[in-house]
Amino acid sequence: MKEFPFALHPSNDDERFMHAALKEAWKAFQNDEVPVGAVVVIEGRIVSKGSNQVEMLQDATAHAEMLALTSAAAGLHNWRLQGATLYSTLEPCSMCAGAAILSRVERIVWGAPDVRHGANGSWVDLFALQHEIHQVKISGGIYAEECGQLMRRFFKKRREEGANEAGTENSG
């Protein structure tokens, strides 16, 4: 396994926990998964981690955020994650945003925008709607460059592998 590609020096809690989420994204990258990582934090402590496992599990719901939320609820023996902050390297999709709302997550902090599926304004904004039971505070753009760079690197690698496979098939 290659070494983590970023030399980060977190200067506050949001950066520290996003750094941990980036390490989870790096795990996904190393496993040929879309590199998204997430951590759930309560009272300044990481209570769960998740990295994308969609390909490994052949499950479209196995997003890093979903796995981290499920793990947090199981570990705490409580589906209500009140006081929790979900850190994700990518703007949550509508599924993950909905799960965070239903889990009563207090805050979401994300890294890079997701223009194709982002549910905090890049595609739709589920958090702009006033929910009668629960409002989630949102912060975006923490280590956005690094989070986005990892995504770009992954998809560039995937395109190159596809081109190589196509070239190999045509050469025989």
PDB file of C-alpha atoms in Angstrom:
ATOM      1  CA  MET A   1       0.000   0.000   0.000  1.00  0.00           C
ATOM      2  CA  LYS A   2       1.392   3.376  -1.002  1.00  0.00           C
ATOM      3  CA  GLU A   3       1.990   6.098   1.512  1.00  0.00           C
ATOM      4  CA  PHE A   4      -0.722   8.689   2.217  1.00  0.00           C
ATOM      5  CA  PRO A   5      -0.170  11.364  -0.470  1.00  0.00           C
ATOM      6  CA  PHE A   6      -0.792  14.537   1.554  1.00  0.00           C
ATOM      7  CA  ALA A   7       1.427  16.304   4.073  1.00  0.00           C
ATOM      8  CA  LEU A   8      -1.271  18.071   6.060  1.00  0.00           C
ATOM      9  CA  HIS A   9      -0.846  20.071   9.251  1.00  0.00           C
ATOM     10  CA  PRO A  10      -4.317  20.516  10.753  1.00  0.00           C
ATOM     11  CA  SER A  11      -4.715  23.739  12.694  1.00  0.00           C
ATOM     12  CA  ASN A  12      -8.202  23.152  14.125  1.00  0.00           C
ATOM     13  CA  ASP A  13     -10.649  20.338  14.895  1.00  0.00           C
ATOM     14  CA  ASP A  14     -12.408  20.483  11.520  1.00  0.00           C
ATOM     15  CA  GLU A  15      -9.102  20.055   9.713  1.00  0.00           C
ATOM     16  CA  ARG A  16      -7.978  17.325  12.121  1.00  0.00           C
ATOM     17  CA  PHE A  17     -11.110  15.260  11.605  1.00  0.00           C
ATOM     18  CA  MET A  18     -11.185  15.896   7.849  1.00  0.00           C
ATOM     19  CA  HIS A  19      -7.600  14.642   7.781  1.00  0.00           C
ATOM     20  CA  ALA A  20      -8.881  11.398   9.351  1.00  0.00           C
ATOM     21  CA  ALA A  21     -11.655  11.234   6.730  1.00  0.00           C
ATOM     22  CA  LEU A  22      -9.051  11.754   3.984  1.00  0.00           C
ATOM     23  CA  LYS A  23      -7.106   8.775   5.322  1.00  0.00           C
ATOM     24  CA  GLU A  24     -10.296   6.726   4.955  1.00  0.00           C
ATOM     25  CA  ALA A  25     -10.675   8.020   1.395  1.00  0.00           C
ATOM     26  CA  TRP A  26      -7.096   6.947   0.709  1.00  0.00           C
ATOM     27  CA  LYS A  27      -8.030   3.422   1.887  1.00  0.00           C
ATOM     28  CA  ALA A  28     -10.885   3.414  -0.619  1.00  0.00           C
ATOM     29  CA  PHE A  29      -8.509   4.621  -3.353  1.00  0.00           C
ATOM     30  CA  GLN A  30      -6.092   1.790  -2.557  1.00  0.00           C
ATOM     31  CA  ASN A  31      -8.984  -0.690  -2.858  1.00  0.00           C
ATOM     32  CA  ASP A  32     -10.068   0.663  -6.279  1.00  0.00           C
ATOM     33  CA  GLU A  33     -13.152   2.294  -4.782  1.00  0.00           C
ATOM     34  CA  VAL A  34     -14.238   5.862  -5.446  1.00  0.00           C
ATOM     35  CA  PRO A  35     -12.099   7.629  -2.818  1.00  0.00           C
ATOM     36  CA  VAL A  36     -14.579   8.953  -0.298  1.00  0.00           C
ATOM     37  CA  GLY A  37     -13.956   8.714   3.420  1.00  0.00           C
ATOM     38  CA  ALA A  38     -16.003   9.684   6.447  1.00  0.00           C
ATOM     39  CA  VAL A  39     -15.735   9.834  10.216  1.00  0.00           C
ATOM     40  CA  VAL A  40     -18.338  10.479  12.896  1.00  0.00           C
ATOM     41  CA  VAL A  41     -17.195  12.587  15.830  1.00  0.00           C
ATOM     42  CA  ILE A  42     -18.911  13.071  19.184  1.00  0.00           C
ATOM     43  CA  GLU A  43     -17.460  15.242  21.947  1.00  0.00           C
ATOM     44  CA  GLY A  44     -14.131  15.609  20.151  1.00  0.00           C
ATOM     45  CA  ARG A  45     -13.649  11.860  19.640  1.00  0.00           C
ATOM     46  CA  ILE A  46     -13.932   9.746  16.495  1.00  0.00           C
ATOM     47  CA  VAL A  47     -16.595   7.118  17.197  1.00  0.00           C
ATOM     48  CA  SER A  48     -16.635   5.524  13.730  1.00  0.00           C
ATOM     49  CA  LYS A  49     -14.976   5.586  10.343  1.00  0.00           C
ATOM     50  CA  GLY A  50     -16.028   4.575   6.862  1.00  0.00           C
ATOM     51  CA  SER A  51     -14.575   4.320   3.408  1.00  0.00           C
ATOM     52  CA  ASN A  52     -16.471   3.667   0.190  1.00  0.00           C
ATOM     53  CA  GLN A  53     -17.119  -0.047  -0.357  1.00  0.00           C
ATOM     54  CA  VAL A  54     -19.638   0.069  -3.198  1.00  0.00           C
ATOM     55  CA  GLU A  55     -17.579  -2.128  -5.546  1.00  0.00           C
ATOM     56  CA  MET A  56     -16.360  -4.549  -2.904  1.00  0.00           C
ATOM     57  CA  LEU A  57     -19.859  -5.159  -1.516  1.00  0.00           C
ATOM     58  CA  GLN A  58     -21.649  -4.631  -4.849  1.00  0.00           C
ATOM     59  CA  ASP A  59     -24.005  -2.354  -2.927  1.00  0.00           C
ATOM     60  CA  ALA A  60     -24.897   1.128  -4.166  1.00  0.00           C
ATOM     61  CA  THR A  61     -25.673   2.161  -0.571  1.00  0.00           C
ATOM     62  CA  ALA A  62     -22.188   1.318   0.754  1.00  0.00           C
ATOM     63  CA  HIS A  63     -21.061   4.943   0.726  1.00  0.00           C
ATOM     64  CA  ALA A  64     -18.459   6.011   3.275  1.00  0.00           C
ATOM     65  CA  GLU A  65     -20.976   8.207   5.099  1.00  0.00           C
ATOM     66  CA  MET A  66     -23.595   5.446   5.312  1.00  0.00           C
ATOM     67  CA  LEU A  67     -21.056   2.972   6.684  1.00  0.00           C
ATOM     68  CA  ALA A  68     -19.754   5.492   9.226  1.00  0.00           C
ATOM     69  CA  LEU A  69     -23.279   6.387  10.392  1.00  0.00           C
ATOM     70  CA  THR A  70     -24.280   2.724  10.708  1.00  0.00           C
ATOM     71  CA  SER A  71     -21.107   1.900  12.599  1.00  0.00           C
ATOM     72  CA  ALA A  72     -21.570   4.857  14.954  1.00  0.00           C
ATOM     73  CA  ALA A  73     -25.164   3.868  15.735  1.00  0.00           C
ATOM     74  CA  ALA A  74     -24.151   0.248  16.349  1.00  0.00           C
ATOM     75  CA  GLY A  75     -21.222   1.228  18.559  1.00  0.00           C
ATOM     76  CA  LEU A  76     -23.301   3.664  20.585  1.00  0.00           C
ATOM     77  CA  HIS A  77     -26.378   1.382  20.669  1.00  0.00           C
ATOM     78  CA  ASN A  78     -28.440   4.369  19.584  1.00  0.00           C
ATOM     79  CA  TRP A  79     -29.576   5.383  16.098  1.00  0.00           C
ATOM     80  CA  ARG A  80     -29.986   8.960  17.311  1.00  0.00           C
ATOM     81  CA  LEU A  81     -26.553  10.486  16.810  1.00  0.00           C
ATOM     82  CA  GLN A  82     -27.354  13.711  18.627  1.00  0.00           C
ATOM     83  CA  GLY A  83     -24.339  15.932  19.116  1.00  0.00           C
ATOM     84  CA  ALA A  84     -22.480  14.134  16.308  1.00  0.00           C
ATOM     85  CA  THR A  85     -20.574  15.686  13.448  1.00  0.00           C
ATOM     86  CA  LEU A  86     -20.203  13.746  10.218  1.00  0.00           C
ATOM     87  CA  TYR A  87     -17.024  14.552   8.299  1.00  0.00           C
ATOM     88  CA  SER A  88     -16.963  13.488   4.646  1.00  0.00           C
ATOM     89  CA  THR A  89     -14.367  14.146   1.985  1.00  0.00           C
ATOM     90  CA  LEU A  90     -17.149  14.692  -0.551  1.00  0.00           C
ATOM     91  CA  GLU A  91     -20.361  16.690  -0.415  1.00  0.00           C
ATOM     92  CA  PRO A  92     -22.994  14.157   0.663  1.00  0.00           C
ATOM     93  CA  CYS A  93     -25.399  12.775  -1.933  1.00  0.00           C
ATOM     94  CA  SER A  94     -29.143  12.833  -1.277  1.00  0.00           C
ATOM     95  CA  MET A  95     -29.050   9.334   0.275  1.00  0.00           C
ATOM     96  CA  CYS A  96     -26.273  10.221   2.711  1.00  0.00           C
ATOM     97  CA  ALA A  97     -27.802  13.625   3.466  1.00  0.00           C
ATOM     98  CA  GLY A  98     -31.132  11.949   4.236  1.00  0.00           C
ATOM     99  CA  ALA A  99     -29.432   9.370   6.455  1.00  0.00           C
ATOM    100  CA  ALA A 100     -27.643  12.131   8.373  1.00  0.00           C
ATOM    101  CA  ILE A 101     -30.902  14.015   8.878  1.00  0.00           C
ATOM    102  CA  LEU A 102     -32.736  10.873   9.998  1.00  0.00           C
ATOM    103  CA  SER A 103     -29.848   9.963  12.314  1.00  0.00           C
ATOM    104  CA  ARG A 104     -30.178  13.381  13.982  1.00  0.00           C
ATOM    105  CA  VAL A 105     -26.575  14.334  13.149  1.00  0.00           C
ATOM    106  CA  GLU A 106     -25.995  17.857  14.438  1.00  0.00           C
ATOM    107  CA  ARG A 107     -23.457  18.947  11.845  1.00  0.00           C
ATOM    108  CA  ILE A 108     -21.926  17.855   8.548  1.00  0.00           C
ATOM    109  CA  VAL A 109     -18.497  19.000   7.386  1.00  0.00           C
ATOM    110  CA  TRP A 110     -17.524  18.090   3.839  1.00  0.00           C
ATOM    111  CA  GLY A 111     -14.470  18.591   1.654  1.00  0.00           C
ATOM    112  CA  ALA A 112     -14.941  18.739  -2.121  1.00  0.00           C
ATOM    113  CA  PRO A 113     -18.206  19.532  -3.912  1.00  0.00           C
ATOM    114  CA  ASP A 114     -19.963  16.760  -5.826  1.00  0.00           C
ATOM    115  CA  VAL A 115     -21.377  18.431  -8.938  1.00  0.00           C
ATOM    116  CA  ARG A 116     -23.108  15.237 -10.099  1.00  0.00           C
ATOM    117  CA  HIS A 117     -24.824  14.143  -6.877  1.00  0.00           C
ATOM    118  CA  GLY A 118     -24.162  16.742  -4.157  1.00  0.00           C
ATOM    119  CA  ALA A 119     -27.129  17.442  -1.898  1.00  0.00           C
ATOM    120  CA  ASN A 120     -25.829  20.670  -0.353  1.00  0.00           C
ATOM    121  CA  GLY A 121     -26.323  22.834  -3.414  1.00  0.00           C
ATOM    122  CA  SER A 122     -24.114  21.348  -6.109  1.00  0.00           C
ATOM    123  CA  TRP A 123     -26.995  19.305  -7.540  1.00  0.00           C
ATOM    124  CA  VAL A 124     -29.837  19.859  -5.048  1.00  0.00           C
ATOM    125  CA  ASP A 125     -29.902  21.359  -1.571  1.00  0.00           C
ATOM    126  CA  LEU A 126     -31.780  19.151   0.861  1.00  0.00           C
ATOM    127  CA  PHE A 127     -30.479  21.181   3.790  1.00  0.00           C
ATOM    128  CA  ALA A 128     -32.099  24.394   2.572  1.00  0.00           C
ATOM    129  CA  LEU A 129     -35.504  22.901   3.263  1.00  0.00           C
ATOM    130  CA  GLN A 130     -36.818  23.621   6.732  1.00  0.00           C
ATOM    131  CA  HIS A 131     -37.353  20.263   8.454  1.00  0.00           C
ATOM    132  CA  GLU A 132     -39.899  20.295  11.270  1.00  0.00           C
ATOM    133  CA  ILE A 133     -37.934  17.916  13.500  1.00  0.00           C
ATOM    134  CA  HIS A 134     -34.245  18.432  12.822  1.00  0.00           C
ATOM    135  CA  GLN A 135     -31.909  20.984  11.183  1.00  0.00           C
ATOM    136  CA  VAL A 136     -28.328  20.075  10.312  1.00  0.00           C
ATOM    137  CA  LYS A 137     -25.552  22.673  10.367  1.00  0.00           C
ATOM    138  CA  ILE A 138     -23.292  22.473   7.305  1.00  0.00           C
ATOM    139  CA  SER A 139     -19.703  23.501   6.588  1.00  0.00           C
ATOM    140  CA  GLY A 140     -18.111  22.785   3.236  1.00  0.00           C
ATOM    141  CA  GLY A 141     -14.736  23.178   1.623  1.00  0.00           C
ATOM    142  CA  ILE A 142     -12.468  21.811   4.378  1.00  0.00           C
ATOM    143  CA  TYR A 143      -9.359  20.473   2.578  1.00  0.00           C
ATOM    144  CA  ALA A 144     -11.368  20.826  -0.639  1.00  0.00           C
ATOM    145  CA  GLU A 145      -8.262  20.860  -2.826  1.00  0.00           C
ATOM    146  CA  GLU A 146      -6.873  17.629  -1.372  1.00  0.00           C
ATOM    147  CA  CYS A 147     -10.253  15.873  -1.407  1.00  0.00           C
ATOM    148  CA  GLY A 148     -10.866  16.926  -5.000  1.00  0.00           C
ATOM    149  CA  GLN A 149      -7.331  16.038  -6.051  1.00  0.00           C
ATOM    150  CA  LEU A 150      -7.764  12.478  -4.769  1.00  0.00           C
ATOM    151  CA  MET A 151     -11.005  12.132  -6.747  1.00  0.00           C
ATOM    152  CA  ARG A 152      -9.385  13.492  -9.929  1.00  0.00           C
ATOM    153  CA  ARG A 153      -6.399  11.187  -9.486  1.00  0.00           C
ATOM    154  CA  PHE A 154      -8.698   8.176  -9.067  1.00  0.00           C
ATOM    155  CA  PHE A 155     -10.777   8.878 -12.173  1.00  0.00           C
ATOM    156  CA  LYS A 156      -7.674   9.673 -14.246  1.00  0.00           C
ATOM    157  CA  LYS A 157      -6.222   6.316 -13.197  1.00  0.00           C
ATOM    158  CA  ARG A 158      -9.479   4.572 -14.071  1.00  0.00           C
ATOM    159  CA  ARG A 159      -9.599   6.217 -17.524  1.00  0.00           C
ATOM    160  CA  GLU A 160      -5.981   5.219 -18.193  1.00  0.00           C
ATOM    161  CA  GLU A 161      -6.656   1.628 -17.118  1.00  0.00           C
ATOM    162  CA  GLY A 162      -9.686   1.544 -19.422  1.00  0.00           C
ATOM    163  CA  ALA A 163      -7.614   2.830 -22.329  1.00  0.00           C
ATOM    164  CA  ASN A 164      -4.910   0.252 -21.628  1.00  0.00           C
ATOM    165  CA  GLU A 165      -7.455  -2.567 -21.490  1.00  0.00           C
ATOM    166  CA  ALA A 166      -9.033  -1.407 -24.758  1.00  0.00           C
ATOM    167  CA  GLY A 167      -5.603  -1.274 -26.394  1.00  0.00           C
ATOM    168  CA  THR A 168      -4.741  -4.774 -25.167  1.00  0.00           C
ATOM    169  CA  GLU A 169      -8.011  -6.221 -26.449  1.00  0.00           C
ATOM    170  CA  ASN A 170      -7.483  -4.704 -29.886  1.00  0.00           C
ATOM    171  CA  SER A 171      -3.867  -5.851 -30.198  1.00  0.00           C
ATOM    172  CA  GLY A 172      -4.616  -9.593 -30.274  1.00  0.00           C
TER     173      GLY A 172
END
